[in-house]
Short mmCIF file of C-alpha atoms in Angstrom, two decimals:
data_model
loop_
_atom_site.label_atom_id
_atom_site.label_comp_id
_atom_site.label_asym_id
_atom_site.label_seq_id
_atom_site.Cartn_x
_atom_site.Cartn_y
_atom_site.Cartn_z
CA MET A 1 58.49 2.59 50.67
CA TYR A 2 54.92 1.25 51.65
CA ILE A 3 51.63 2.75 51.26
CA TYR A 4 49.14 1.43 53.50
CA LEU A 5 45.82 0.34 51.94
CA PRO A 6 42.45 -0.09 53.39
CA ILE A 7 42.52 -4.05 53.19
CA LYS A 8 41.39 -5.65 56.43
CA ILE A 9 43.34 -8.72 57.56
CA ILE A 10 41.22 -11.60 58.97
CA PRO A 11 41.84 -11.96 62.70
CA SER A 12 43.62 -14.86 63.87
CA ASN A 13 40.91 -16.00 66.50
CA ILE A 14 38.27 -16.04 63.55
CA ALA A 15 35.29 -18.26 64.47
CA ASP A 16 34.99 -19.77 61.02
CA GLU A 17 36.45 -23.13 61.34
CA GLN A 18 37.83 -23.43 57.69
CA THR A 19 39.82 -20.22 57.98
CA HIS A 20 40.88 -20.96 61.69
CA SER A 21 42.17 -24.46 60.22
CA VAL A 22 44.36 -23.18 57.43
CA PHE A 23 45.75 -20.12 59.48
CA MET A 24 46.75 -23.01 61.89
CA ASP A 25 48.45 -24.48 59.17
CA ALA A 26 49.97 -21.46 58.18
CA PHE A 27 51.16 -20.92 61.82
CA ILE A 28 52.93 -24.34 61.82
CA GLN A 29 54.86 -23.98 58.56
CA ASN A 30 56.07 -20.56 59.18
CA ASN A 31 56.33 -20.37 62.88
CA ARG A 32 54.11 -17.11 62.48
CA LEU A 33 50.48 -15.94 61.07
CA ASP A 34 52.06 -13.50 58.96
CA HIS A 35 49.66 -10.69 57.20
CA VAL A 36 50.01 -12.02 53.85
CA SER A 37 48.09 -15.35 55.08
CA GLN A 38 45.53 -13.30 56.84
CA VAL A 39 44.47 -11.34 53.97
CA MET A 40 44.44 -14.39 51.89
CA GLY A 41 42.01 -15.94 54.50
CA TYR A 42 39.31 -14.14 52.76
CA HIS A 43 39.86 -17.15 50.29
CA PRO A 44 40.57 -20.25 52.63
CA ASP A 45 40.62 -22.99 49.78
CA TYR A 46 43.08 -20.70 47.69
CA LEU A 47 45.16 -19.84 50.94
CA ARG A 48 45.70 -23.59 51.46
CA ASN A 49 46.93 -24.08 47.79
CA PHE A 50 48.91 -21.02 48.11
CA LEU A 51 50.90 -22.23 51.56
CA THR A 52 51.15 -25.72 50.33
CA THR A 53 53.00 -24.49 47.20
CA GLN A 54 55.29 -21.71 49.17
CA ASN A 55 56.28 -24.51 51.64
CA TYR A 56 57.12 -27.10 48.96
CA LEU A 57 59.42 -24.23 47.24
CA LEU A 58 61.13 -23.25 50.31
CA ARG A 59 61.06 -26.10 52.82
CA GLU A 60 60.45 -29.41 51.18
CA ASP A 61 63.19 -31.63 49.53
CA GLY A 62 64.01 -29.90 46.31
CA PRO A 63 67.07 -29.26 44.08
CA LEU A 64 68.52 -26.16 45.56
CA PRO A 65 69.87 -25.78 49.13
CA TYR A 66 67.63 -24.08 51.75
CA ASP A 67 69.90 -20.97 51.78
CA TYR A 68 69.91 -20.57 48.15
CA ARG A 69 66.25 -20.64 47.95
CA HIS A 70 65.42 -17.80 50.61
CA TYR A 71 68.42 -15.59 49.15
CA ILE A 72 66.55 -15.78 45.80
CA ALA A 73 63.44 -14.93 47.39
CA ILE A 74 65.31 -11.87 48.72
CA ILE A 75 66.83 -10.55 45.51
CA ALA A 76 63.41 -11.10 43.71
CA ALA A 77 61.82 -9.04 45.99
CA ALA A 78 64.37 -6.45 45.87
CA ARG A 79 63.63 -5.93 42.34
CA HIS A 80 60.36 -4.35 43.00
CA HIS A 81 61.84 -2.66 46.22
CA CYS A 82 59.57 -4.96 48.44
CA ILE A 83 61.05 -4.34 51.71
CA TYR A 84 58.58 -6.40 53.60
CA LEU A 85 59.39 -9.54 51.53
CA VAL A 86 63.31 -8.61 51.52
CA LYS A 87 63.15 -8.63 55.53
CA LEU A 88 60.83 -11.54 56.05
CA HIS A 89 63.61 -13.66 53.83
CA GLU A 90 66.45 -12.29 55.50
CA GLN A 91 65.27 -13.28 58.62
CA GLU A 92 64.49 -17.04 57.04
CA PHE A 93 67.73 -17.03 55.40
CA LEU A 94 69.71 -16.98 58.68
CA LEU A 95 67.33 -19.24 60.44
CA ARG A 96 68.57 -21.75 57.60
CA ASN A 97 72.16 -21.20 58.42
CA GLY A 98 72.68 -18.82 55.57
CA ASN A 99 76.28 -16.63 55.32
CA PRO A 100 75.32 -13.72 57.02
CA GLU A 101 78.18 -11.81 54.49
CA TRP A 102 75.70 -12.73 51.62
CA LEU A 103 73.27 -10.16 53.15
CA LYS A 104 75.67 -7.08 52.79
CA GLY A 105 74.83 -7.14 49.07
CA ILE A 106 74.63 -9.34 45.68
CA ALA A 107 77.98 -8.72 45.08
CA TYR A 108 78.81 -10.80 48.27
CA ALA A 109 76.72 -13.80 47.22
CA PRO A 110 78.16 -17.05 45.31
CA ARG A 111 79.23 -16.53 42.03
CA LYS A 112 76.60 -18.87 40.81
CA ILE A 113 73.60 -16.57 42.40
CA GLN A 114 75.36 -13.77 40.71
CA ASP A 115 75.15 -15.34 37.41
CA LEU A 116 71.38 -15.58 38.09
CA TYR A 117 70.62 -11.90 38.21
CA GLU A 118 70.14 -11.06 34.59
CA ILE A 119 66.92 -13.72 34.39
CA ASN A 120 65.95 -12.22 37.75
CA LYS A 121 65.62 -8.76 36.24
CA ILE A 122 64.41 -9.65 32.98
CA LEU A 123 61.93 -11.81 33.99
CA ALA A 124 60.56 -9.08 36.72
CA HIS A 125 59.93 -6.57 33.98
CA ARG A 126 60.23 -7.74 30.26
CA PRO A 127 59.90 -11.75 30.30
CA TRP A 128 59.72 -11.59 26.54
CA LEU A 129 63.53 -10.86 26.16
CA ILE A 130 64.55 -14.40 27.80
CA ASN A 131 65.67 -16.68 25.11
CA LYS A 132 67.47 -19.86 25.17
CA GLU A 133 70.93 -18.21 25.56
CA HIS A 134 70.00 -17.03 28.57
CA MET A 135 69.95 -20.53 29.82
CA MET A 136 72.61 -21.68 28.14
CA LYS A 137 74.79 -18.99 29.87
CA LEU A 138 73.61 -20.44 33.16
CA LEU A 139 73.70 -24.17 32.24
CA LYS A 140 77.35 -24.17 30.72
CA THR A 141 79.15 -21.67 33.03
CA PRO A 142 82.25 -22.51 35.39
CA GLU A 143 79.84 -22.97 37.89
CA PRO A 144 76.94 -24.29 36.47
CA TRP A 145 73.68 -24.90 37.20
CA SER A 146 71.78 -28.03 36.75
CA LEU A 147 68.45 -28.18 34.71
CA SER A 148 66.62 -29.10 37.93
CA GLU A 149 67.96 -26.27 39.99
CA LEU A 150 67.63 -23.67 37.44
CA MET A 151 63.63 -24.85 37.25
CA HIS A 152 63.48 -24.31 41.00
CA ALA A 153 65.00 -21.05 40.70
CA ILE A 154 63.06 -19.62 37.89
CA ILE A 155 59.67 -20.60 39.99
CA LEU A 156 61.08 -18.67 43.06
CA LEU A 157 61.63 -15.93 40.95
CA THR A 158 58.36 -15.82 39.51
CA HIS A 159 56.90 -16.68 42.81
CA PHE A 160 58.23 -13.78 44.46
CA HIS A 161 57.98 -11.27 41.73
CA SER A 162 54.36 -11.87 41.18
CA LEU A 163 53.82 -11.79 45.33
CA CYS A 164 55.41 -8.18 45.54
CA SER A 165 52.21 -7.08 43.37
CA PHE A 166 49.94 -8.82 46.04
CA VAL A 167 51.80 -7.09 48.82
CA TYR A 168 51.43 -3.76 47.08
CA GLY A 169 48.08 -4.36 46.30
CA CYS A 170 46.55 -5.36 49.32
CA GLY A 171 48.86 -2.78 51.57
CA ILE A 172 50.53 -5.51 53.57
CA ASN A 173 52.71 -4.11 56.26
CA ALA A 174 55.36 -5.97 58.37
CA GLU A 175 54.54 -8.04 61.21
CA LEU A 176 56.36 -6.38 64.50
CA ASP A 177 58.86 -9.14 65.01
CA ILE A 178 60.49 -8.51 61.35
CA ASP A 179 63.70 -7.17 62.46
CA GLY A 180 64.91 -3.73 60.93
CA PHE A 181 61.52 -2.84 59.61
CA THR A 182 60.31 0.57 59.41
CA TYR A 183 57.29 1.98 58.13
CA SER A 184 56.97 4.64 56.09
CA ARG A 185 54.34 6.59 53.89
CA SER A 186 54.91 8.70 50.87
CA SER A 187 53.95 12.46 51.04
CA SER A 188 50.98 11.73 48.80
CA SER A 189 49.67 9.59 51.09
CA SER A 190 49.95 11.08 54.76
CA SER A 191 46.63 13.10 54.35
CA ASP A 192 45.09 9.45 54.38
CA THR A 193 46.38 8.42 57.52
CA ASP A 194 42.88 8.99 59.70
CA SER A 195 40.81 7.48 56.96
CA ASN A 196 42.98 4.54 56.89
CA SER A 197 42.89 3.91 60.74
CA GLU A 198 38.89 4.21 60.15
CA ASN A 199 38.68 1.88 57.34
CA ASN A 200 40.53 -0.93 59.34
CA GLU A 201 37.89 -0.46 62.16
CA VAL A 202 34.87 -0.87 60.22
CA GLY A 203 33.42 -3.95 58.37
CA GLU A 204 33.13 -4.60 55.04
CA THR A 205 29.38 -3.96 55.05
CA SER A 206 29.72 -0.15 56.09
CA ASN A 207 33.02 0.33 53.64
CA HIS A 208 30.77 -1.17 50.74
CA SER A 209 27.62 0.77 51.51
CA HIS A 210 29.96 3.81 51.08
CA ALA A 211 31.33 2.89 47.92
CA GLN A 212 28.01 2.13 46.70
CA GLN A 213 26.82 5.80 46.88
CA MET A 214 30.23 6.92 45.64
CA SER A 215 29.58 5.08 42.51
CA ARG A 216 25.98 5.96 42.09
CA ASP A 217 27.21 9.84 42.88
CA GLU A 218 29.31 9.19 39.42
CA GLY A 219 26.94 7.31 37.63
CA VAL A 220 29.03 4.34 37.88
CA GLY A 221 27.97 0.94 39.25
CA LEU A 222 28.15 -2.91 39.03
CA GLU A 223 24.47 -3.18 37.60
CA ALA A 224 26.03 -2.20 34.01
CA LEU A 225 28.69 -4.29 34.38
CA MET A 226 26.71 -7.33 35.14
CA GLU A 227 24.63 -6.67 32.17
CA LYS A 228 27.55 -6.57 30.01
CA MET A 229 28.87 -10.07 31.52
CA LYS A 230 25.14 -11.55 30.95
CA LYS A 231 25.32 -10.46 27.20
CA LEU A 232 28.73 -11.75 26.48
CA ASN A 233 28.26 -15.10 27.93
CA GLU A 234 25.41 -15.46 25.99
CA MET A 235 27.58 -14.77 23.00
CA SER A 236 29.40 -17.23 20.57
CA LEU A 237 32.78 -16.63 19.34
CA GLU A 238 32.19 -18.73 16.39
CA GLU A 239 30.97 -15.90 14.22
CA THR A 240 34.37 -13.79 14.42
CA SER A 241 36.97 -14.31 12.08
CA GLN A 242 40.38 -14.98 13.41
CA GLU A 243 41.47 -12.09 11.52
CA GLU A 244 39.18 -9.79 13.47
CA LEU A 245 40.03 -11.56 16.55
CA LEU A 246 43.69 -10.46 15.98
CA LYS A 247 42.81 -6.94 15.23
CA ARG A 248 40.69 -6.85 18.50
CA PHE A 249 44.05 -8.34 20.21
CA HIS A 250 46.23 -5.37 18.76
CA SER A 251 43.85 -2.86 19.70
CA VAL A 252 43.77 -3.84 23.37
CA GLU A 253 47.81 -4.09 23.16
CA HIS A 254 47.97 -0.52 21.55
CA GLN A 255 45.39 0.99 24.29
CA SER A 256 47.29 -0.76 27.22
CA ALA A 257 50.29 1.12 25.72
CA GLU A 258 48.59 4.57 26.13
CA ILE A 259 47.88 4.19 29.67
CA THR A 260 50.70 5.87 31.59
CA VAL A 261 51.66 4.94 34.94
CA PRO A 262 53.19 8.01 36.93
CA ASN A 263 56.40 7.64 38.20
CA SER A 264 55.26 8.69 41.76
CA LYS A 265 57.60 10.75 43.82
CA LYS A 266 58.96 8.50 46.20
CA SER A 267 61.83 8.53 48.86
CA THR A 268 65.27 6.91 47.70
CA PRO A 269 65.26 3.31 47.92
CA ARG A 270 66.96 2.04 50.98
CA SER A 271 70.45 0.84 51.08
CA GLU A 272 69.34 -2.37 52.49
CA LEU A 273 67.06 -2.80 49.24
CA MET A 274 69.48 -1.52 46.81
CA ARG A 275 72.67 -3.41 47.80
CA TYR A 276 70.55 -6.43 46.21
CA VAL A 277 69.78 -4.69 42.93
CA LEU A 278 71.95 -4.27 39.76
CA ASP A 279 70.68 -1.84 37.17
CA ASP A 280 67.59 -0.17 38.89
CA GLU A 281 66.62 1.96 35.93
CA PHE A 282 65.92 -1.31 34.18
CA SER A 283 61.89 -1.46 34.28
CA TYR A 284 58.61 -2.47 32.20
CA THR A 285 58.24 -1.04 28.98
CA ASP A 286 54.98 -1.80 26.72
CA PHE A 287 55.31 -5.01 24.53
CA VAL A 288 53.97 -3.29 21.70
CA THR A 289 56.15 -0.18 21.66
CA GLN A 290 59.34 -2.18 21.96
CA ASP A 291 61.84 -1.03 19.77
CA LYS A 292 62.96 -4.41 18.01
CA VAL A 293 59.21 -5.50 17.95
CA ASN A 294 59.78 -7.77 14.68
CA GLU A 295 62.81 -9.75 16.68
CA VAL A 296 60.17 -10.40 19.60
CA PRO A 297 56.75 -11.48 17.98
CA THR A 298 53.35 -12.18 20.01
CA PHE A 299 53.79 -15.18 22.18
CA ARG A 300 50.91 -17.28 20.95
CA ALA A 301 49.54 -19.14 23.85
CA CYS A 302 48.40 -22.23 21.25
CA ASP A 303 52.33 -22.91 20.31
CA TYR A 304 53.14 -23.01 24.02
CA SER A 305 50.85 -23.29 26.49
CA TRP A 306 50.92 -24.25 30.26
CA ASP A 307 48.23 -26.77 30.17
CA ASP A 308 49.87 -28.48 26.99
CA HIS A 309 53.50 -27.53 27.58
CA GLY A 310 54.89 -25.80 30.46
CA PHE A 311 53.06 -27.97 33.01
CA SER A 312 54.74 -31.18 31.79
CA LEU A 313 58.05 -29.64 31.51
CA ALA A 314 58.37 -28.25 35.03
CA ASN A 315 57.02 -31.80 36.70
CA ARG A 316 59.62 -33.45 34.71
CA LEU A 317 62.45 -31.14 36.21
CA TYR A 318 60.99 -30.27 39.46
CA THR A 319 58.85 -33.38 40.78
CA ASP A 320 55.11 -32.18 41.65
CA ILE A 321 55.50 -28.35 41.00
CA GLY A 322 53.74 -28.45 37.86
CA ASN A 323 50.68 -29.93 39.69
CA LEU A 324 51.16 -27.43 42.64
CA LEU A 325 51.29 -24.56 40.48
CA ASP A 326 48.22 -25.74 38.28
CA ASP A 327 45.96 -25.93 41.39
CA LYS A 328 46.88 -22.77 42.16
CA TYR A 329 46.21 -21.07 38.82
CA THR A 330 43.10 -22.84 38.45
CA MET A 331 41.96 -21.85 41.86
CA ALA A 332 42.47 -18.38 41.56
CA ALA A 333 41.07 -17.92 38.07
CA ASN A 334 38.02 -20.26 38.79
CA MET A 335 37.17 -19.58 42.20
CA THR A 336 33.72 -17.75 42.58
CA TYR A 337 31.14 -17.26 45.22
CA TYR A 338 28.69 -16.28 42.56
CA THR A 339 28.52 -12.93 43.92
CA MET A 340 29.40 -9.35 43.06
CA GLY A 341 28.93 -6.36 45.49
CA ASP A 342 25.33 -7.16 47.20
CA ASN A 343 24.41 -9.32 43.97
CA ARG A 344 23.88 -13.02 44.26
CA GLU A 345 23.94 -15.85 41.41
CA VAL A 346 26.20 -13.81 39.41
CA ASP A 347 28.11 -15.57 36.47
CA THR A 348 31.72 -13.50 37.12
CA SER A 349 33.49 -15.86 34.72
CA SER A 350 33.88 -13.29 31.59
CA PHE A 351 35.25 -10.60 34.18
CA ARG A 352 37.60 -13.08 35.58
CA ARG A 353 38.75 -14.14 31.95
CA ALA A 354 38.86 -10.31 30.97
CA ILE A 355 41.50 -9.99 33.88
CA TRP A 356 43.51 -12.73 33.18
CA ASN A 357 44.02 -12.36 29.33
CA TYR A 358 44.20 -8.70 29.82
CA ILE A 359 47.48 -9.48 31.98
CA HIS A 360 49.12 -11.86 29.63
CA CYS A 361 48.10 -9.21 26.59
CA MET A 362 50.50 -6.56 28.46
CA TYR A 363 53.10 -9.29 28.37
CA GLY A 364 52.67 -9.94 24.58
CA ILE A 365 51.03 -13.40 25.15
CA ARG A 366 47.71 -13.57 23.01
CA HIS A 367 45.08 -16.54 23.53
CA ASP A 368 43.60 -17.36 20.03
CA ASP A 369 40.25 -18.32 21.37
CA TYR A 370 39.51 -15.32 23.19
CA ASP A 371 37.77 -12.34 21.98
CA TYR A 372 39.67 -9.25 23.36
CA SER A 373 36.89 -6.76 22.53
CA GLU A 374 35.61 -8.17 26.17
CA VAL A 375 38.31 -6.58 27.92
CA ASN A 376 37.40 -3.17 26.73
CA GLN A 377 33.46 -3.95 27.50
CA LEU A 378 34.24 -5.11 31.09
CA LEU A 379 37.43 -3.08 32.35
CA GLU A 380 36.94 0.37 32.61
CA ARG A 381 40.10 2.33 32.02
CA ASN A 382 40.66 2.98 35.54
CA LEU A 383 41.13 -0.81 36.33
CA LYS A 384 42.97 -1.17 33.56
CA ALA A 385 45.50 1.36 35.29
CA TYR A 386 45.11 -0.34 38.05
CA ILE A 387 45.91 -3.77 36.96
CA LYS A 388 48.81 -2.57 34.89
CA THR A 389 50.29 -0.64 37.91
CA LEU A 390 49.94 -3.54 39.99
CA THR A 391 51.45 -5.76 37.59
CA CYS A 392 54.20 -4.16 35.82
CA TYR A 393 55.16 -1.56 38.55
CA PRO A 394 53.69 -2.51 42.18
CA GLU A 395 56.09 -0.35 43.56
CA ARG A 396 54.35 2.62 42.31
CA LEU A 397 51.09 1.96 43.64
CA GLN A 398 49.11 4.80 45.63
CA LYS A 399 46.04 4.75 47.79
CA LYS A 400 44.34 6.69 45.43
CA ASP A 401 44.90 3.91 43.13
CA TYR A 402 43.32 1.34 44.76
CA ASP A 403 40.24 3.75 46.17
CA GLY A 404 39.51 4.81 42.54
CA VAL A 405 38.52 1.28 41.05
CA MET A 406 36.19 -1.51 42.10
CA ARG A 407 34.43 0.83 44.60
CA GLU A 408 31.31 -1.54 45.03
CA PHE A 409 33.36 -4.45 45.46
CA LYS A 410 33.72 -5.95 49.03
CA HIS A 411 37.12 -6.34 50.42
CA SER A 412 37.18 -9.71 49.81
CA GLU A 413 36.44 -9.16 45.92
CA LYS A 414 39.16 -6.50 45.80
CA VAL A 415 41.87 -9.33 47.51
CA HIS A 416 40.37 -12.18 44.82
CA VAL A 417 41.35 -9.54 42.02
CA ASN A 418 44.82 -9.33 43.50
CA LEU A 419 45.01 -12.92 43.78
CA MET A 420 44.42 -13.08 39.62
CA ILE A 421 46.78 -10.36 38.78
CA MET A 422 49.44 -12.41 41.07
CA GLU A 423 48.80 -15.24 39.59
CA ALA A 424 48.30 -14.41 35.75
CA ARG A 425 51.85 -12.33 36.30
CA GLN A 426 53.35 -15.45 37.31
CA GLN A 427 52.15 -17.82 34.88
CA ALA A 428 53.00 -15.02 31.96
CA GLU A 429 56.60 -14.59 33.39
CA LEU A 430 56.79 -18.51 33.68
CA LEU A 431 55.41 -19.30 30.23
CA TYR A 432 58.31 -17.23 28.69
CA ALA A 433 60.71 -18.94 30.79
CA LEU A 434 59.88 -22.15 30.36
CA ARG A 435 59.59 -21.76 26.35
CA ALA A 436 63.32 -20.38 26.43
CA LEU A 437 64.25 -23.62 28.57
CA ASN A 438 62.43 -25.89 25.99
CA ARG A 439 64.10 -24.53 23.12
CA TYR A 440 67.39 -24.86 24.51
CA MET A 441 66.76 -28.67 25.59
CA THR A 442 65.54 -29.66 21.95
#
């Protein structure tokens, strides 16, 4: 099911030379200018990094056959019922001479791919459950994965799980040339049809002005947020004990668990999706409320971090992928134009850091050098709910969820938030998988 949200795509004939250039690159790589690229085009530097990484994963030399790569993309996207990505990669799979029989469902795929399904399911919803036994099972089966093949597969799975979050967050629907795609709305959003069409005809400025008025009417705006950011940027962590920082982390964890994400009424998942899905009832559960909390302790980033551990392991098993992922994470997390709404010369670093670390917190990952009280100061409850939905249950996102947050932000700024959600989510999944693989290897 798709609910179209009012993010405008950047037109292909945009006059901006930098954006036009990266659109040409996207067209050359993909033989199309897809809507994902046109939305990411608000941030052309990031888009170039994204395209380079995705092209490397899908089309450059690597451990996995090309048909396997696109089939893994299909089963990853199907976990979140993302028909857009499923249909897109079914086409790509056939173009890469994939066996059409496999498209009848996961049961028709080779045993080697079927064996991958358990970690596909766990990484998509509860990555903290991944352990070295899962890795051993894949590496020691009658049709074993090699270490490099498994690394490639894990990165593909995490890439497409997180890309589902971006697709839903920006309301991306299919290009007209994707075979078999039909567009549907939920009953809850059908009344928004006219307003959606109108939103896609007007520019950022008019949408932004209307949002400003809505925020003023509710007594909520960017001024208070910017004042909080300014104060936080001037504060020092040195005065806070580790015990107090841990307490603040657990407080945010428990508050996140209290945010409920409604299981919105939706049509029955389409058969062409469900043939790739096993155990559809398996979904995210709050890390802090897990039944066996003592068996799965908090993941301390200082014990296994991307910078110090994951990056090098990824590069060792799959040449250069660590560099590409690192560039992409850094760009999404650090990208800034020093603006927020109509305000200029704004240091948004604390806001960006709060979003990234809040997502990791929902997955049980704690950064020892971060004061989690900043999350509560900078992220309103409805924004936390939006982030949680888009990170953990992207298929449940509704138009009202999107409309209810960041009302004074421009389209480009909302896209940036969605990019951070996507990248922080992928990094969290990947950290658990790489740690488990490292434990198997040592």
